[in-house]
Amino acid sequence: MYEGVVQDLIDELGRLPGVGPKGAQRIAFHLLAADPADVRRLAEVLLEVKAKARFCSVCGNVAEEEMCRICRDPRRDPALICVVEESKDVVAIERTREFRGRYHVLGGAISPLEGIGPEQLRIRELLARLEDGSVTEIILATDPNIEGDATAAYLTRMLRPMGLQVTRLASGLPVGGDLEYADEVTLGRAFAGRRSAGE
Amino acid sequence: MYEGVVQDLIDELGRLPGVGPKGAQRIAFHLLAADPADVRRLAEVLLEVKAKARFCSVCGNVAEEEMCRICRDPRRDPALICVVEESKDVVAIERTREFRGRYHVLGGAISPLEGIGPEQLRIRELLARLEDGSVTEIILATDPNIEGDATAAYLTRMLRPMGLQVTRLASGLPVGGDLEYADEVTLGRAFAGRRSAGE
């Protein structure tokens, strides 16, 4: 046990995800030795993020205003919605610069094990966005795992009867990967999704 | 890239030791969803630690006053000083409840590779504590690695001619460990330091 406030800091840091007791101690000593201005900046940004950050009223992405940057951008195609589980998925897809439509962040995936059903996800908000008929295609970009697949299947069953084009991101071998190291599920999907060579 | 302050927070968190970009993102989203009071407490303790925490003027350990808790404690044996590299070593030794003397925190170990020589460590401060002759034994508890051993050897050469008893923590097999998994250096030290059975 350290004296007073140093132990308080280690305790607080230890509550953060992915930071164990050793990591908390290491960060605390780093901060003890750090420039006070740097530590003040970290403290201020912590307070600021709680004061400013919120979720976009349209898509559910992280935002600093009523609507996020992407929903406010008139150059983004309003006919195309890419459905993802989390805000970090938006960031990952934006990095590819491949997608020029808009997003819808579900806030998770269907997971009976964790007690998450469709009603806990932002599906009602997605349906509301489809009411005016301007959206023509929904790209399901939930994670390629059991929960993401179940969520995609659920949404497909719901959306296809509405006359929408519903697509799912391709699953297969990661580019730059080594075939021999691919797990059997990925390899199986790569076979199932095989395309005519040279395309 | 996230909007404004969320990205600022991820950037600041990513500068902490042991927190990579993924970890910073994970912590940021945890804090976004967390109770504002919890985040405020973390921010406050960060500011408080820089305002309050300092280093004991006697032993160099982390303290909240001019002298640390251990140096202020009259029940601790002033004839015995345990020399360690860092404050976290003090915490580890205190946990054993075996040692009733005082400490001296060097602030590191001699490491020519990292450009740390004896003059960068708190050795002058250690010598100052020995001037009044009240200290009779110095226990060298630097890490059992090359740098820690070099530091212990340096201090032994310096302190033994002063008529002090200078000891080094025993190296050997960790209790509860498996002999077959011990590395050869540890096993070699366990042989070199073997004692009469039944002691």
Tab-separated table of C-alpha atoms in Angstrom:
chain	number	residue	atom	x	y	z
A	1	MET	CA	0.000	0.000	0.000
A	2	TYR	CA	1.209	3.453	-0.908
A	3	GLU	CA	0.482	6.622	0.986
A	4	GLY	CA	-2.922	8.217	0.521
A	5	VAL	CA	-3.376	9.800	-2.857
A	6	VAL	CA	-0.851	7.611	-4.705
A	7	GLN	CA	-2.811	4.519	-3.659
A	8	ASP	CA	-6.069	6.300	-4.605
A	9	LEU	CA	-4.682	6.899	-8.082
A	10	ILE	CA	-3.548	3.263	-8.433
A	11	ASP	CA	-7.015	2.118	-7.322
A	12	GLU	CA	-8.781	4.391	-9.810
A	13	LEU	CA	-6.500	3.402	-12.696
A	14	GLY	CA	-6.910	-0.279	-11.813
A	15	ARG	CA	-10.658	0.029	-12.483
A	16	LEU	CA	-10.079	0.874	-16.151
A	17	PRO	CA	-10.575	-1.995	-18.617
A	18	GLY	CA	-7.371	-3.785	-19.569
A	19	VAL	CA	-5.342	-2.134	-16.794
A	20	GLY	CA	-4.340	-4.615	-14.097
A	21	PRO	CA	-2.832	-3.772	-10.686
A	22	LYS	CA	0.735	-3.857	-12.104
A	23	GLY	CA	-0.259	-1.651	-15.027
A	24	ALA	CA	-2.012	0.799	-12.706
A	25	GLN	CA	1.123	1.038	-10.573
A	26	ARG	CA	3.272	1.584	-13.649
A	27	ILE	CA	0.991	4.343	-14.962
A	28	ALA	CA	0.834	5.985	-11.524
A	29	PHE	CA	4.628	6.179	-11.265
A	30	HIS	CA	4.813	7.464	-14.803
A	31	LEU	CA	2.367	10.236	-13.877
A	32	LEU	CA	4.214	11.009	-10.628
A	33	ALA	CA	7.351	11.684	-12.655
A	34	ALA	CA	5.525	13.377	-15.557
A	35	ASP	CA	5.312	17.074	-16.305
A	36	PRO	CA	2.422	18.510	-14.214
A	37	ALA	CA	1.057	20.217	-17.348
A	38	ASP	CA	0.697	16.837	-19.096
A	39	VAL	CA	-1.198	15.360	-16.159
A	40	ARG	CA	-3.424	18.432	-15.983
A	41	ARG	CA	-4.211	18.061	-19.693
A	42	LEU	CA	-5.242	14.429	-19.156
A	43	ALA	CA	-7.455	15.402	-16.212
A	44	GLU	CA	-9.050	18.217	-18.215
A	45	VAL	CA	-9.771	16.073	-21.262
A	46	LEU	CA	-11.411	13.491	-18.973
A	47	LEU	CA	-13.781	16.143	-17.639
A	48	GLU	CA	-14.318	17.634	-21.088
A	49	VAL	CA	-15.233	14.328	-22.690
A	50	LYS	CA	-17.999	13.783	-20.144
A	51	ALA	CA	-19.255	17.314	-20.644
A	52	LYS	CA	-19.148	17.362	-24.444
A	53	ALA	CA	-19.315	13.882	-25.937
A	54	ARG	CA	-22.700	12.376	-26.649
A	55	PHE	CA	-24.325	10.101	-29.188
A	56	CYS	CA	-25.686	11.219	-32.555
A	57	SER	CA	-29.484	11.400	-32.429
A	58	VAL	CA	-29.694	9.869	-35.915
A	59	CYS	CA	-27.099	7.096	-36.149
A	60	GLY	CA	-25.962	6.606	-32.545
A	61	ASN	CA	-22.290	7.284	-33.329
A	62	VAL	CA	-20.140	9.288	-30.919
A	63	ALA	CA	-20.709	12.996	-31.539
A	64	GLU	CA	-20.082	16.409	-30.093
A	65	GLU	CA	-23.293	17.937	-31.395
A	66	GLU	CA	-26.894	16.797	-31.800
A	67	MET	CA	-25.813	14.992	-34.985
A	68	CYS	CA	-22.407	13.454	-35.719
A	69	ARG	CA	-20.003	14.716	-38.361
A	70	ILE	CA	-21.009	12.027	-40.860
A	71	CYS	CA	-24.790	12.534	-40.549
A	72	ARG	CA	-24.259	16.298	-40.941
A	73	ASP	CA	-22.140	15.868	-44.084
A	74	PRO	CA	-24.361	16.524	-47.181
A	75	ARG	CA	-21.864	14.752	-49.443
A	76	ARG	CA	-22.554	11.377	-47.798
A	77	ASP	CA	-25.026	9.258	-49.787
A	78	PRO	CA	-28.327	9.134	-47.817
A	79	ALA	CA	-29.548	6.083	-49.797
A	80	LEU	CA	-26.920	3.809	-48.242
A	81	ILE	CA	-26.746	2.806	-44.582
A	82	CYS	CA	-23.971	0.658	-43.161
A	83	VAL	CA	-25.078	-1.021	-39.916
A	84	VAL	CA	-22.302	-1.624	-37.357
A	85	GLU	CA	-22.159	-2.751	-33.746
A	86	GLU	CA	-20.008	0.007	-32.235
A	87	SER	CA	-18.586	3.479	-32.917
A	88	LYS	CA	-15.125	1.963	-33.255
A	89	ASP	CA	-16.386	0.006	-36.268
A	90	VAL	CA	-17.313	3.317	-37.902
A	91	VAL	CA	-13.747	4.512	-37.389
A	92	ALA	CA	-12.357	1.276	-38.874
A	93	ILE	CA	-14.566	1.534	-41.968
A	94	GLU	CA	-13.891	5.261	-42.414
A	95	ARG	CA	-10.183	4.434	-42.495
A	96	THR	CA	-10.726	2.381	-45.678
A	97	ARG	CA	-12.213	5.445	-47.491
A	98	GLU	CA	-14.317	2.917	-49.443
A	99	PHE	CA	-17.728	3.815	-48.090
A	100	ARG	CA	-19.512	7.054	-48.914
A	101	GLY	CA	-22.896	6.345	-47.321
A	102	ARG	CA	-24.019	6.811	-43.721
A	103	TYR	CA	-23.913	4.591	-40.660
A	104	HIS	CA	-26.168	3.154	-38.030
A	105	VAL	CA	-24.591	2.094	-34.739
A	106	LEU	CA	-26.583	-0.661	-33.016
A	107	GLY	CA	-24.758	-0.429	-29.698
A	108	GLY	CA	-23.902	-4.139	-29.644
A	109	ALA	CA	-25.060	-7.427	-31.092
A	110	ILE	CA	-27.726	-9.977	-30.221
A	111	SER	CA	-26.283	-12.272	-27.560
A	112	PRO	CA	-28.597	-14.553	-25.570
A	113	LEU	CA	-25.623	-15.462	-23.340
A	114	GLU	CA	-25.190	-11.841	-22.272
A	115	GLY	CA	-28.929	-11.249	-22.210
A	116	ILE	CA	-28.862	-8.836	-25.161
A	117	GLY	CA	-31.911	-9.140	-27.390
A	118	PRO	CA	-32.988	-7.050	-30.419
A	119	GLU	CA	-34.915	-4.666	-28.155
A	120	GLN	CA	-31.655	-3.604	-26.434
A	121	LEU	CA	-30.153	-2.551	-29.759
A	122	ARG	CA	-30.926	0.608	-31.718
A	123	ILE	CA	-33.129	-1.247	-34.215
A	124	ARG	CA	-36.233	0.895	-33.651
A	125	GLU	CA	-34.131	3.952	-34.539
A	126	LEU	CA	-32.963	2.177	-37.710
A	127	LEU	CA	-36.560	1.456	-38.770
A	128	ALA	CA	-37.446	5.126	-38.180
A	129	ARG	CA	-34.718	6.134	-40.636
A	130	LEU	CA	-36.243	3.898	-43.316
A	131	GLU	CA	-39.743	5.377	-43.109
A	132	ASP	CA	-39.386	8.111	-45.747
A	133	GLY	CA	-38.168	5.609	-48.375
A	134	SER	CA	-34.929	7.435	-49.220
A	135	VAL	CA	-32.750	4.505	-48.148
A	136	THR	CA	-32.326	1.787	-50.787
A	137	GLU	CA	-29.481	-0.373	-49.509
A	138	ILE	CA	-28.494	-1.621	-46.063
A	139	ILE	CA	-24.978	-3.048	-45.669
A	140	LEU	CA	-24.729	-5.274	-42.608
A	141	ALA	CA	-21.226	-4.856	-41.176
A	142	THR	CA	-21.697	-6.564	-37.822
A	143	ASP	CA	-18.725	-8.604	-36.576
A	144	PRO	CA	-18.007	-11.909	-38.368
A	145	ASN	CA	-18.713	-13.982	-35.227
A	146	ILE	CA	-21.724	-15.817	-33.770
A	147	GLU	CA	-23.358	-12.717	-32.277
A	148	GLY	CA	-22.682	-10.528	-35.314
A	149	ASP	CA	-23.996	-13.211	-37.675
A	150	ALA	CA	-27.145	-13.688	-35.566
A	151	THR	CA	-27.758	-9.941	-35.592
A	152	ALA	CA	-27.224	-9.757	-39.353
A	153	ALA	CA	-29.619	-12.690	-39.886
A	154	TYR	CA	-32.248	-11.033	-37.680
A	155	LEU	CA	-31.966	-7.727	-39.538
A	156	THR	CA	-32.030	-9.442	-42.943
A	157	ARG	CA	-35.301	-11.193	-42.080
A	158	MET	CA	-36.755	-7.872	-40.960
A	159	LEU	CA	-35.479	-5.601	-43.735
A	160	ARG	CA	-35.665	-7.685	-46.915
A	161	PRO	CA	-39.522	-7.867	-46.907
A	162	MET	CA	-39.459	-4.057	-46.863
A	163	GLY	CA	-38.058	-4.132	-50.412
A	164	LEU	CA	-34.582	-3.020	-49.418
A	165	GLN	CA	-31.354	-4.374	-50.841
A	166	VAL	CA	-29.642	-6.008	-47.854
A	167	THR	CA	-25.968	-7.011	-48.150
A	168	ARG	CA	-23.384	-8.418	-45.738
A	169	LEU	CA	-19.629	-7.730	-45.782
A	170	ALA	CA	-17.633	-10.576	-47.331
A	171	SER	CA	-15.967	-13.055	-44.988
A	172	GLY	CA	-12.775	-14.812	-46.034
A	173	LEU	CA	-9.022	-14.866	-45.826
A	174	PRO	CA	-7.502	-11.640	-44.523
A	175	VAL	CA	-5.353	-9.898	-47.143
A	176	GLY	CA	-1.653	-10.393	-46.435
A	177	GLY	CA	-2.443	-13.396	-44.269
A	178	ASP	CA	-1.027	-16.879	-44.602
A	179	LEU	CA	-3.455	-19.586	-45.722
A	180	GLU	CA	-1.896	-22.215	-43.485
A	181	TYR	CA	-2.531	-20.061	-40.402
A	182	ALA	CA	-6.195	-19.351	-41.193
A	183	ASP	CA	-8.622	-20.969	-38.746
A	184	GLU	CA	-10.996	-23.552	-40.230
A	185	VAL	CA	-14.099	-21.352	-39.949
A	186	THR	CA	-12.464	-18.517	-41.888
A	187	LEU	CA	-11.127	-20.956	-44.454
A	188	GLY	CA	-14.588	-22.553	-44.736
A	189	ARG	CA	-16.155	-19.152	-45.358
A	190	ALA	CA	-13.497	-18.337	-47.933
A	191	PHE	CA	-14.503	-21.498	-49.830
A	192	ALA	CA	-18.219	-20.824	-49.501
A	193	GLY	CA	-17.757	-17.257	-50.747
A	194	ARG	CA	-15.356	-18.123	-53.596
A	195	ARG	CA	-15.682	-16.006	-56.730
A	196	SER	CA	-14.769	-16.461	-60.373
A	197	ALA	CA	-10.990	-15.941	-60.639
A	198	GLY	CA	-9.786	-12.738	-62.297
A	199	GLU	CA	-12.802	-10.707	-61.156
B	1	MET	CA	-10.442	9.493	-36.208
B	2	TYR	CA	-13.150	10.361	-33.721
B	3	GLU	CA	-14.675	13.759	-33.252
B	4	GLY	CA	-12.720	16.343	-31.249
B	5	VAL	CA	-12.559	15.580	-27.585
B	6	VAL	CA	-13.017	11.800	-27.894
B	7	GLN	CA	-9.936	11.637	-30.117
B	8	ASP	CA	-8.096	13.958	-27.700
B	9	LEU	CA	-8.848	11.547	-24.880
B	10	ILE	CA	-7.688	8.540	-26.919
B	11	ASP	CA	-4.469	10.401	-27.767
B	12	GLU	CA	-3.789	11.308	-24.132
B	13	LEU	CA	-4.524	7.783	-22.880
B	14	GLY	CA	-2.321	6.313	-25.612
B	15	ARG	CA	0.678	8.185	-24.168
B	16	LEU	CA	0.473	6.261	-20.883
B	17	PRO	CA	2.945	3.386	-20.493
B	18	GLY	CA	1.542	-0.011	-21.423
B	19	VAL	CA	-1.569	1.461	-23.080
B	20	GLY	CA	-1.538	0.988	-26.867
B	21	PRO	CA	-3.933	2.615	-29.365
B	22	LYS	CA	-6.472	-0.224	-28.991
B	23	GLY	CA	-6.301	-0.064	-25.204
B	24	ALA	CA	-6.704	3.726	-25.263
B	25	GLN	CA	-9.816	3.369	-27.450
B	26	ARG	CA	-11.233	0.723	-25.133
B	27	ILE	CA	-10.644	2.872	-22.035
B	28	ALA	CA	-12.103	5.937	-23.778
B	29	PHE	CA	-15.338	4.109	-24.630
B	30	HIS	CA	-15.501	2.717	-21.114
B	31	LEU	CA	-15.235	6.282	-19.765
B	32	LEU	CA	-17.817	7.590	-22.262
B	33	ALA	CA	-20.306	5.096	-20.877
B	34	ALA	CA	-19.188	5.439	-17.243
B	35	ASP	CA	-20.916	7.332	-14.470
B	36	PRO	CA	-19.780	11.004	-14.719
B	37	ALA	CA	-19.001	10.969	-10.978
B	38	ASP	CA	-16.485	8.132	-11.472
B	39	VAL	CA	-14.727	9.987	-14.274
B	40	ARG	CA	-14.663	13.154	-12.201
B	41	ARG	CA	-13.063	11.232	-9.323
B	42	LEU	CA	-10.334	9.931	-11.634
B	43	ALA	CA	-9.671	13.445	-12.960
B	44	GLU	CA	-9.535	14.852	-9.425
B	45	VAL	CA	-7.179	12.209	-8.109
B	46	LEU	CA	-4.880	12.891	-11.074
B	47	LEU	CA	-4.694	16.556	-10.131
B	48	GLU	CA	-4.387	15.757	-6.436
B	49	VAL	CA	-1.509	13.365	-6.897
B	50	LYS	CA	0.521	16.020	-8.684
B	51	ALA	CA	-0.332	18.563	-6.001
B	52	LYS	CA	0.342	16.331	-2.992
B	53	ALA	CA	2.681	13.474	-3.809
B	54	ARG	CA	6.396	14.026	-3.457
B	55	PHE	CA	9.482	12.102	-2.479
B	56	CYS	CA	10.653	11.582	1.113
B	57	SER	CA	13.602	13.869	1.846
B	58	VAL	CA	15.313	11.059	3.752
B	59	CYS	CA	14.791	7.819	1.844
B	60	GLY	CA	13.400	8.957	-1.539
B	61	ASN	CA	10.224	6.881	-1.223
B	62	VAL	CA	6.881	8.288	-2.384
B	63	ALA	CA	5.437	10.480	0.374
B	64	GLU	CA	2.751	13.027	1.083
B	65	GLU	CA	4.774	14.973	3.620
B	66	GLU	CA	8.412	16.067	3.954
B	67	MET	CA	9.163	12.543	5.241
B	68	CYS	CA	7.411	9.283	4.276
B	69	ARG	CA	5.315	7.198	6.644
B	70	ILE	CA	8.132	4.704	7.270
B	71	CYS	CA	10.831	7.278	8.016
B	72	ARG	CA	8.418	9.025	10.409
B	73	ASP	CA	7.577	5.782	12.240
B	74	PRO	CA	9.649	5.625	15.495
B	75	ARG	CA	9.064	1.866	15.785
B	76	ARG	CA	11.133	1.166	12.663
B	77	ASP	CA	14.716	0.121	13.476
B	78	PRO	CA	17.028	3.006	12.476
B	79	ALA	CA	20.104	0.727	12.527
B	80	LEU	CA	18.923	-1.218	9.461
B	81	ILE	CA	18.570	0.196	5.962
B	82	CYS	CA	17.218	-1.817	3.051
B	83	VAL	CA	18.373	-0.351	-0.278
B	84	VAL	CA	15.943	-0.786	-3.192
B	85	GLU	CA	15.713	0.523	-6.731
B	86	GLU	CA	12.143	1.873	-6.735
B	87	SER	CA	9.238	2.782	-4.470
B	88	LYS	CA	7.330	-0.234	-5.745
B	89	ASP	CA	10.041	-2.455	-4.263
B	90	VAL	CA	9.302	-0.887	-0.856
B	91	VAL	CA	5.657	-1.863	-1.268
B	92	ALA	CA	6.605	-5.431	-2.231
B	93	ILE	CA	8.888	-5.823	0.802
B	94	GLU	CA	6.377	-4.213	3.188
B	95	ARG	CA	3.867	-6.810	2.050
B	96	THR	CA	6.061	-9.588	3.471
B	97	ARG	CA	5.955	-7.969	6.956
B	98	GLU	CA	9.462	-9.425	7.466
B	99	PHE	CA	11.450	-6.223	7.578
B	100	ARG	CA	11.284	-3.750	10.451
B	101	GLY	CA	14.078	-1.393	9.420
B	102	ARG	CA	14.006	1.586	7.073
B	103	TYR	CA	14.526	1.947	3.335
B	104	HIS	CA	16.585	3.840	0.860
B	105	VAL	CA	15.214	4.220	-2.662
B	106	LEU	CA	17.991	4.640	-5.234
B	107	GLY	CA	15.704	5.686	-8.090
B	108	GLY	CA	17.039	3.003	-10.438
B	109	ALA	CA	20.095	0.833	-10.981
B	110	ILE	CA	23.482	1.285	-12.627
B	111	SER	CA	23.008	0.630	-16.350
B	112	PRO	CA	25.735	1.674	-18.791
B	113	LEU	CA	23.374	0.754	-21.657
B	114	GLU	CA	20.801	3.311	-20.501
B	115	GLY	CA	23.501	5.784	-19.492
B	116	ILE	CA	22.727	5.508	-15.774
B	117	GLY	CA	25.814	5.733	-13.606
B	118	PRO	CA	26.152	5.848	-9.795
B	119	GLU	CA	25.938	9.648	-9.828
B	120	GLN	CA	22.364	9.479	-11.204
B	121	LEU	CA	21.246	7.367	-8.239
B	122	ARG	CA	20.540	8.565	-4.700
B	123	ILE	CA	23.866	7.239	-3.373
B	124	ARG	CA	25.079	10.573	-1.992
B	125	GLU	CA	21.882	10.732	0.072
B	126	LEU	CA	22.560	7.204	1.343
B	127	LEU	CA	26.077	8.155	2.461
B	128	ALA	CA	24.669	11.194	4.279
B	129	ARG	CA	22.400	8.872	6.300
B	130	LEU	CA	25.413	6.839	7.418
B	131	GLU	CA	27.407	9.788	8.772
B	132	ASP	CA	26.142	9.716	12.371
B	133	GLY	CA	27.071	6.032	12.778
B	134	SER	CA	23.610	4.848	13.878
B	135	VAL	CA	23.232	2.494	10.908
B	136	THR	CA	24.940	-0.896	11.362
B	137	GLU	CA	23.567	-3.045	8.542
B	138	ILE	CA	22.730	-2.355	4.912
B	139	ILE	CA	20.601	-4.934	3.096
B	140	LEU	CA	20.984	-4.649	-0.660
B	141	ALA	CA	17.644	-5.514	-2.232
B	142	THR	CA	18.271	-4.361	-5.785
B	143	ASP	CA	16.740	-6.531	-8.527
B	144	PRO	CA	18.333	-9.946	-9.161
B	145	ASN	CA	19.410	-9.010	-12.698
B	146	ILE	CA	22.565	-7.603	-14.330
B	147	GLU	CA	21.867	-3.972	-13.428
B	148	GLY	CA	20.728	-4.787	-9.881
B	149	ASP	CA	23.755	-7.008	-9.302
B	150	ALA	CA	26.129	-4.349	-10.656
B	151	THR	CA	24.561	-1.767	-8.347
B	152	ALA	CA	24.825	-4.114	-5.364
B	153	ALA	CA	28.469	-4.856	-6.172
B	154	TYR	CA	29.241	-1.145	-6.471
B	155	LEU	CA	27.577	-0.366	-3.131
B	156	THR	CA	29.269	-3.317	-1.404
B	157	ARG	CA	32.710	-2.068	-2.477
B	158	MET	CA	31.820	1.377	-1.182
B	159	LEU	CA	30.115	0.457	2.098
B	160	ARG	CA	32.054	-2.520	3.437
B	161	PRO	CA	35.265	-0.486	4.087
B	162	MET	CA	33.121	1.808	6.263
B	163	GLY	CA	32.776	-1.068	8.750
B	164	LEU	CA	29.115	-1.746	7.929
B	165	GLN	CA	27.556	-5.166	7.651
B	166	VAL	CA	26.449	-5.380	4.009
B	167	THR	CA	24.095	-8.189	2.957
B	168	ARG	CA	22.272	-9.102	-0.269
B	169	LEU	CA	18.867	-10.786	-0.542
B	170	ALA	CA	19.138	-14.499	-1.322
B	171	SER	CA	18.673	-15.588	-4.932
B	172	GLY	CA	17.282	-19.023	-5.712
B	173	LEU	CA	14.244	-21.013	-6.659
B	174	PRO	CA	10.964	-19.167	-6.129
B	175	VAL	CA	8.802	-20.795	-3.463
B	176	GLY	CA	5.953	-22.760	-5.010
B	177	GLY	CA	7.791	-22.899	-8.341
B	178	ASP	CA	8.636	-25.992	-10.331
B	179	LEU	CA	12.328	-26.913	-10.537
B	180	GLU	CA	12.054	-28.052	-14.144
B	181	TYR	CA	10.758	-24.642	-15.229
B	182	ALA	CA	13.480	-22.616	-13.478
B	183	ASP	CA	15.872	-20.854	-15.866
B	184	GLU	CA	19.509	-21.941	-15.707
B	185	VAL	CA	20.762	-18.740	-14.055
B	186	THR	CA	18.256	-19.048	-11.197
B	187	LEU	CA	19.036	-22.740	-10.833
B	188	GLY	CA	22.769	-21.959	-10.850
B	189	ARG	CA	22.292	-19.395	-8.085
B	190	ALA	CA	20.196	-21.851	-6.098
B	191	PHE	CA	23.147	-24.284	-6.230
B	192	ALA	CA	25.705	-21.632	-5.340
B	193	GLY	CA	23.615	-20.482	-2.396
B	194	ARG	CA	22.726	-23.970	-1.117
B	195	ARG	CA	22.447	-24.337	2.645
B	196	SER	CA	22.682	-27.215	5.079
B	197	ALA	CA	19.432	-29.201	4.843
B	198	GLY	CA	17.048	-28.928	7.784
B	199	GLU	CA	18.059	-25.350	8.652
